[in-house]
PDB file of C-alpha atoms in Angstrom:
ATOM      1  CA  UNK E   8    -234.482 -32.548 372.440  1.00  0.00           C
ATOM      2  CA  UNK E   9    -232.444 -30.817 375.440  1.00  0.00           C
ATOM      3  CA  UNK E  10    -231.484 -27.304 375.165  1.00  0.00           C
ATOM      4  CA  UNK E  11    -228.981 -25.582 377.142  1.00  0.00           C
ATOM      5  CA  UNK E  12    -228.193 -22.016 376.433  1.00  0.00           C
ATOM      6  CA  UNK E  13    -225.509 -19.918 377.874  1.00  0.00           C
ATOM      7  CA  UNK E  14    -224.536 -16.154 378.217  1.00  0.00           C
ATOM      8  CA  UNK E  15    -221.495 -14.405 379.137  1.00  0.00           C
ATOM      9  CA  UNK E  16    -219.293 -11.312 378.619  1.00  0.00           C
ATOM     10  CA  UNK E  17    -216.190 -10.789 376.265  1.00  0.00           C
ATOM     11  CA  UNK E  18    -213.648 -11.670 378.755  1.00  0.00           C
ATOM     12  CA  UNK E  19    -211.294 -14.352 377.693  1.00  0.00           C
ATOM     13  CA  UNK E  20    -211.460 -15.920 381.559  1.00  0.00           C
ATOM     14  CA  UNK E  21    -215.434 -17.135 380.647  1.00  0.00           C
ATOM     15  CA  UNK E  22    -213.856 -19.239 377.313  1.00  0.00           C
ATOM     16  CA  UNK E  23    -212.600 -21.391 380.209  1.00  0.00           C
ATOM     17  CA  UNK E  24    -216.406 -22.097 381.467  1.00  0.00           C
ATOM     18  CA  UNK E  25    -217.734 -22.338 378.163  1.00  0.00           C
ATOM     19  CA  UNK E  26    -215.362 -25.295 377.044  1.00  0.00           C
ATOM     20  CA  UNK E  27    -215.993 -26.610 380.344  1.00  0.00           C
ATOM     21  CA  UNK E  28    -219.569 -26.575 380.231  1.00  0.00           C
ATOM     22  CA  UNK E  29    -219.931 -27.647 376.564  1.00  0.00           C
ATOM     23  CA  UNK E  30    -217.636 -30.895 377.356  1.00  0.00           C
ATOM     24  CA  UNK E  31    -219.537 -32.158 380.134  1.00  0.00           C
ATOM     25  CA  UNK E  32    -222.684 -31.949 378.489  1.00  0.00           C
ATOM     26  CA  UNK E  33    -221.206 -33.478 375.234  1.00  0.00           C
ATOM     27  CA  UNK E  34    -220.257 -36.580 377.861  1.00  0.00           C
ATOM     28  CA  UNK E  35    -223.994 -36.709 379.198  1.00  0.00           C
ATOM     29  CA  UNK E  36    -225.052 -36.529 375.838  1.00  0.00           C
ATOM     30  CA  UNK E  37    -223.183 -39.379 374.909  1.00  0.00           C
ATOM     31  CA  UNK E  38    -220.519 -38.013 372.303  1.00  0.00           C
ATOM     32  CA  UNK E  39    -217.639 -40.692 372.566  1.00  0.00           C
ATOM     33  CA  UNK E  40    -215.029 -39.597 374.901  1.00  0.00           C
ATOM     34  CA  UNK E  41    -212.432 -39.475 372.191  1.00  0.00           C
ATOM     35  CA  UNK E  42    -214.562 -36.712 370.699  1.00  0.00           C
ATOM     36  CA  UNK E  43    -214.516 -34.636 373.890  1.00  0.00           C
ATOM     37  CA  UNK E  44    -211.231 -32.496 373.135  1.00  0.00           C
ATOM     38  CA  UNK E  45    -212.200 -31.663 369.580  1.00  0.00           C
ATOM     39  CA  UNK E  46    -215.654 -30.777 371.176  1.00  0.00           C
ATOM     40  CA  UNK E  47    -213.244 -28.375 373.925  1.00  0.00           C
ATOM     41  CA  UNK E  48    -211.277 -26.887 370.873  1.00  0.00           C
ATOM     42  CA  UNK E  49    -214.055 -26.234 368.395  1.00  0.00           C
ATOM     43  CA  UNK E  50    -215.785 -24.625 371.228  1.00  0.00           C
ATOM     44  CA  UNK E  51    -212.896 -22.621 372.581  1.00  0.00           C
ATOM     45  CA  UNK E  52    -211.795 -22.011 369.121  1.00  0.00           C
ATOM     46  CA  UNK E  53    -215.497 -20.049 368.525  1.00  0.00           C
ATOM     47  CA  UNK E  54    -215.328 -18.493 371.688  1.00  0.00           C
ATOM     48  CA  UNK E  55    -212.332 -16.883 371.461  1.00  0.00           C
ATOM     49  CA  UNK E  56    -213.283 -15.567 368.222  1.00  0.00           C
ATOM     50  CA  UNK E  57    -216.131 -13.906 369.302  1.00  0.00           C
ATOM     51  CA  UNK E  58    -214.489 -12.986 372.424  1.00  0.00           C
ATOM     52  CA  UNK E  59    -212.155 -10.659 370.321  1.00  0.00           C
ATOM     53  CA  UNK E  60    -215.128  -9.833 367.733  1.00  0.00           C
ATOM     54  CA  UNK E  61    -216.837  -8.523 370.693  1.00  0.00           C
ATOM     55  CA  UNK E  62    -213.488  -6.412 372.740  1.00  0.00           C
ATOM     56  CA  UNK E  63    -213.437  -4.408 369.369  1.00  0.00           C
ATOM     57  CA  UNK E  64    -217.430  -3.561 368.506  1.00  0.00           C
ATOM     58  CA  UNK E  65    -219.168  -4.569 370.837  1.00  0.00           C
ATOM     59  CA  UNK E  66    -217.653  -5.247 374.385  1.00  0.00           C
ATOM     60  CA  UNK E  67    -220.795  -4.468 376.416  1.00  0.00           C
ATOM     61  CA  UNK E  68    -222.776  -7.339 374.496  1.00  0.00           C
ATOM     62  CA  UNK E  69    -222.979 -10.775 375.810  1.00  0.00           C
ATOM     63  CA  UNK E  70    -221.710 -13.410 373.699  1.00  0.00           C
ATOM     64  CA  UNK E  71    -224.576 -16.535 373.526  1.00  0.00           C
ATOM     65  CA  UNK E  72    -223.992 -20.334 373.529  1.00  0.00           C
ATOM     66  CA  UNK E  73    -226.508 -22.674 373.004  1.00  0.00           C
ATOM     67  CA  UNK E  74    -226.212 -26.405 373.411  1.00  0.00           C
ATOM     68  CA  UNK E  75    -228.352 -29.181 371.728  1.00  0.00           C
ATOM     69  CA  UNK E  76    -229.316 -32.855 371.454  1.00  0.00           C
ATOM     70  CA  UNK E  77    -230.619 -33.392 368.594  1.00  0.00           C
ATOM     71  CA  UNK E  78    -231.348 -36.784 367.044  1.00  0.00           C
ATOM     72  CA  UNK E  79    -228.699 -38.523 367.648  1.00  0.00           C
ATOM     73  CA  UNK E  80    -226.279 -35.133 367.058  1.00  0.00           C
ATOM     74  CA  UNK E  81    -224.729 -32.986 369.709  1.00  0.00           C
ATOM     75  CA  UNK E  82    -225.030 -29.793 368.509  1.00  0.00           C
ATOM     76  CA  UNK E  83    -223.117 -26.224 369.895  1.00  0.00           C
ATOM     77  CA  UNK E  84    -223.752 -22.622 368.139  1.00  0.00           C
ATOM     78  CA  UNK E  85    -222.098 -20.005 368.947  1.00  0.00           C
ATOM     79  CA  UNK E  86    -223.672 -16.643 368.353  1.00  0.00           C
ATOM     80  CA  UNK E  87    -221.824 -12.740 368.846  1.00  0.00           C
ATOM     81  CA  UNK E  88    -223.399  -9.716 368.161  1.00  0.00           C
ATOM     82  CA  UNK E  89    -220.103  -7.933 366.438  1.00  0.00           C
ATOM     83  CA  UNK E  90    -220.686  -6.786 362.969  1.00  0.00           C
ATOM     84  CA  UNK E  91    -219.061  -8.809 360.243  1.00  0.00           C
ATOM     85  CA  UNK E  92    -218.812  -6.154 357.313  1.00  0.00           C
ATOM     86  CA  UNK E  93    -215.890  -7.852 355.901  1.00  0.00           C
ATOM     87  CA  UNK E  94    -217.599 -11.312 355.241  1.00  0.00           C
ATOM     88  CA  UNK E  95    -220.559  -8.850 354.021  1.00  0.00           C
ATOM     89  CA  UNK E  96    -218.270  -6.937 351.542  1.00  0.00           C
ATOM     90  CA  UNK E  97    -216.844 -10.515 350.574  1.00  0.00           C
ATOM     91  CA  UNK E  98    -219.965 -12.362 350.173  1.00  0.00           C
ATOM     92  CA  UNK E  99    -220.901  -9.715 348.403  1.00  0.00           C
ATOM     93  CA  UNK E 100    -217.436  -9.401 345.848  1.00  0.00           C
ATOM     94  CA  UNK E 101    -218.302 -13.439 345.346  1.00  0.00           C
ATOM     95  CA  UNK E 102    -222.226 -12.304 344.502  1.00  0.00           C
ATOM     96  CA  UNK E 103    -223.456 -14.727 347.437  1.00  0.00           C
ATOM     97  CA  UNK E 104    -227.025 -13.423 348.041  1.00  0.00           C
ATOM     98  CA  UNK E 105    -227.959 -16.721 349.940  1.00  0.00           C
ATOM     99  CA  UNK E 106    -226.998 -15.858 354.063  1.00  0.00           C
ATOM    100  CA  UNK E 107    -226.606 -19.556 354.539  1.00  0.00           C
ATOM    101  CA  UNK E 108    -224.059 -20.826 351.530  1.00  0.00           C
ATOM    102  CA  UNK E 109    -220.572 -21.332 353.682  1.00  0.00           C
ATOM    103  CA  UNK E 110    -217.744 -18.562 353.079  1.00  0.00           C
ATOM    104  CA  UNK E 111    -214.565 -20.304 350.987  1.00  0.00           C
ATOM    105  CA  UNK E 112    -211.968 -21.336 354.001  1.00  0.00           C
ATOM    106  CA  UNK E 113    -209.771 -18.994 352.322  1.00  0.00           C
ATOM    107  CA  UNK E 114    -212.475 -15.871 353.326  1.00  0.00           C
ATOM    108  CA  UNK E 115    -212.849 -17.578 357.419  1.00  0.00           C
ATOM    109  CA  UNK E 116    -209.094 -18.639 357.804  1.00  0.00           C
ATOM    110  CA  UNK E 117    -208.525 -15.186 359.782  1.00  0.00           C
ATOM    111  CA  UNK E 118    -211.530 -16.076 362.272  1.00  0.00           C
ATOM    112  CA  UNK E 119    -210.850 -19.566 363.342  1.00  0.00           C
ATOM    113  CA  UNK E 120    -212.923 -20.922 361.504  1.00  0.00           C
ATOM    114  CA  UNK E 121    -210.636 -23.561 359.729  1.00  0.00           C
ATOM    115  CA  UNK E 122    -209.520 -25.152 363.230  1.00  0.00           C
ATOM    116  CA  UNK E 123    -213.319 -25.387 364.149  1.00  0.00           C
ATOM    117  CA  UNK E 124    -213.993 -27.185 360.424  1.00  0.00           C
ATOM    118  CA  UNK E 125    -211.057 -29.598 361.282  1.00  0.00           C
ATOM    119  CA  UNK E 126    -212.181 -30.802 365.103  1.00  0.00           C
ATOM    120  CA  UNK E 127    -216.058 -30.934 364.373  1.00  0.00           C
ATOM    121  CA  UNK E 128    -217.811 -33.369 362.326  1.00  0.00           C
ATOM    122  CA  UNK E 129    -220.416 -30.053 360.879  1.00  0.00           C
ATOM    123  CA  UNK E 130    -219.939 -26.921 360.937  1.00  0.00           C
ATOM    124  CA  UNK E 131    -221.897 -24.249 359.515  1.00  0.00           C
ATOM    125  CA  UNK E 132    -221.274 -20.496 359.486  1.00  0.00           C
ATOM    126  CA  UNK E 133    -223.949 -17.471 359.109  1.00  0.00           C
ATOM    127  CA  UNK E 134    -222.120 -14.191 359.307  1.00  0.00           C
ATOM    128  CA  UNK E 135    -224.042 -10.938 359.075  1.00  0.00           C
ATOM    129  CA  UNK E 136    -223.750  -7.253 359.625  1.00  0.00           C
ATOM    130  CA  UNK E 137    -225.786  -8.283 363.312  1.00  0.00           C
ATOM    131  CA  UNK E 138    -223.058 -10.816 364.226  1.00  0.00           C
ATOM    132  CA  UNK E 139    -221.647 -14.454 363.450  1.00  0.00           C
ATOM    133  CA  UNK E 140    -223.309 -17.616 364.270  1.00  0.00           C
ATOM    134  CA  UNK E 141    -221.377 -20.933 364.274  1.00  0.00           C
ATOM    135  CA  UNK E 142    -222.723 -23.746 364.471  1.00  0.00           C
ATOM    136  CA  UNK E 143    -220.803 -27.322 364.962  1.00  0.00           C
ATOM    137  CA  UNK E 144    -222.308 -30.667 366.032  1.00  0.00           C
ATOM    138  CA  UNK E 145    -220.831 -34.326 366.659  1.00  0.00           C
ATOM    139  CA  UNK E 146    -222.360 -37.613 366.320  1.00  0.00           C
ATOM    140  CA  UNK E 147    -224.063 -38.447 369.621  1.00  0.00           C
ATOM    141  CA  UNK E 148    -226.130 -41.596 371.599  1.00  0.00           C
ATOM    142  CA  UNK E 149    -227.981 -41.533 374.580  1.00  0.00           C
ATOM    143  CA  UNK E 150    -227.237 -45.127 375.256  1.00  0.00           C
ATOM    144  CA  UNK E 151    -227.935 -45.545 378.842  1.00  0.00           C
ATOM    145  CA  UNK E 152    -227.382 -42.032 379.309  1.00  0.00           C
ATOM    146  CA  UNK E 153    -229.920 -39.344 380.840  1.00  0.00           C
ATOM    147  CA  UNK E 154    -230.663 -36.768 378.304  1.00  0.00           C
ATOM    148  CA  UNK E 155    -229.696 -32.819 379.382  1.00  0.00           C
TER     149      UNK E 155
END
């Protein structure tokens, strides 16, 4: 398993390099090239989001990507460190103790989150009052390919 983790600050210009970056190594990890723009969106898409998340609460705070192969999956989560009281105060309306169950689409729809759900082939989301973690992955080979 490869790991490639990235940083950057809430600046919509660095969305740009994170697509970027997260494309080509989808390509070296082998996700089929007719994957690679829903890989772009979802990852621009989640970005973005915590791009704004972050302007508002927390501008100062880097915003963390972290790219994965992992068996046969190529796997992006994208982590902020903005508060997300209003999932907490609707997770908690919907008496969702569990951190991990997924938020109805109706609850995310404001965030993104239904574009990412419709370009990746997983996506899981763990909002907390520390921040918002994404996580999507693709189906992936390393046929021939070097791994990351």
């Amino acid at each position: 398993m490869a790991t490639v983790e990235l940083t950057f600050s809430a600046l919509p210009a660095h969305v740009r390099t994170a697509r970027l970056v997260a494309t080509a190594i989808a390509r070296r990890t082998g996700v089929e090239e007719s994957l690679l723009d829903e890989v772009r969106l979802a990852v621009g898409e989640a970005c973005s989001r915590a791009v704004e998340a972050h302007r508002l609460h927390c501008p100062g705070e880097p915003i963390r990507i972290e790219l994965r192969d992992d068996l046969g999956r190529f796997e992006v989560t994208v982590t902020d460190s903005a508060p997300s009281d209003e999932l907490e105060q609707d997770r908690a309306l919907l008496q969702l103790d569990d951190p991990f169950v997924q938020l109805p689409d109706a609850l995310m729809s404001g965030f993104g989150i239904a574009v990412i759900v419709g370009l990746a082939d997983d996506v899981q989301v763990y909002p907390s009052q520390k921040g918002m973690r994404i996580r999507m992955s693709w189906p992936a080979s390393t046929n021939g390919l070097t791994p990351v």
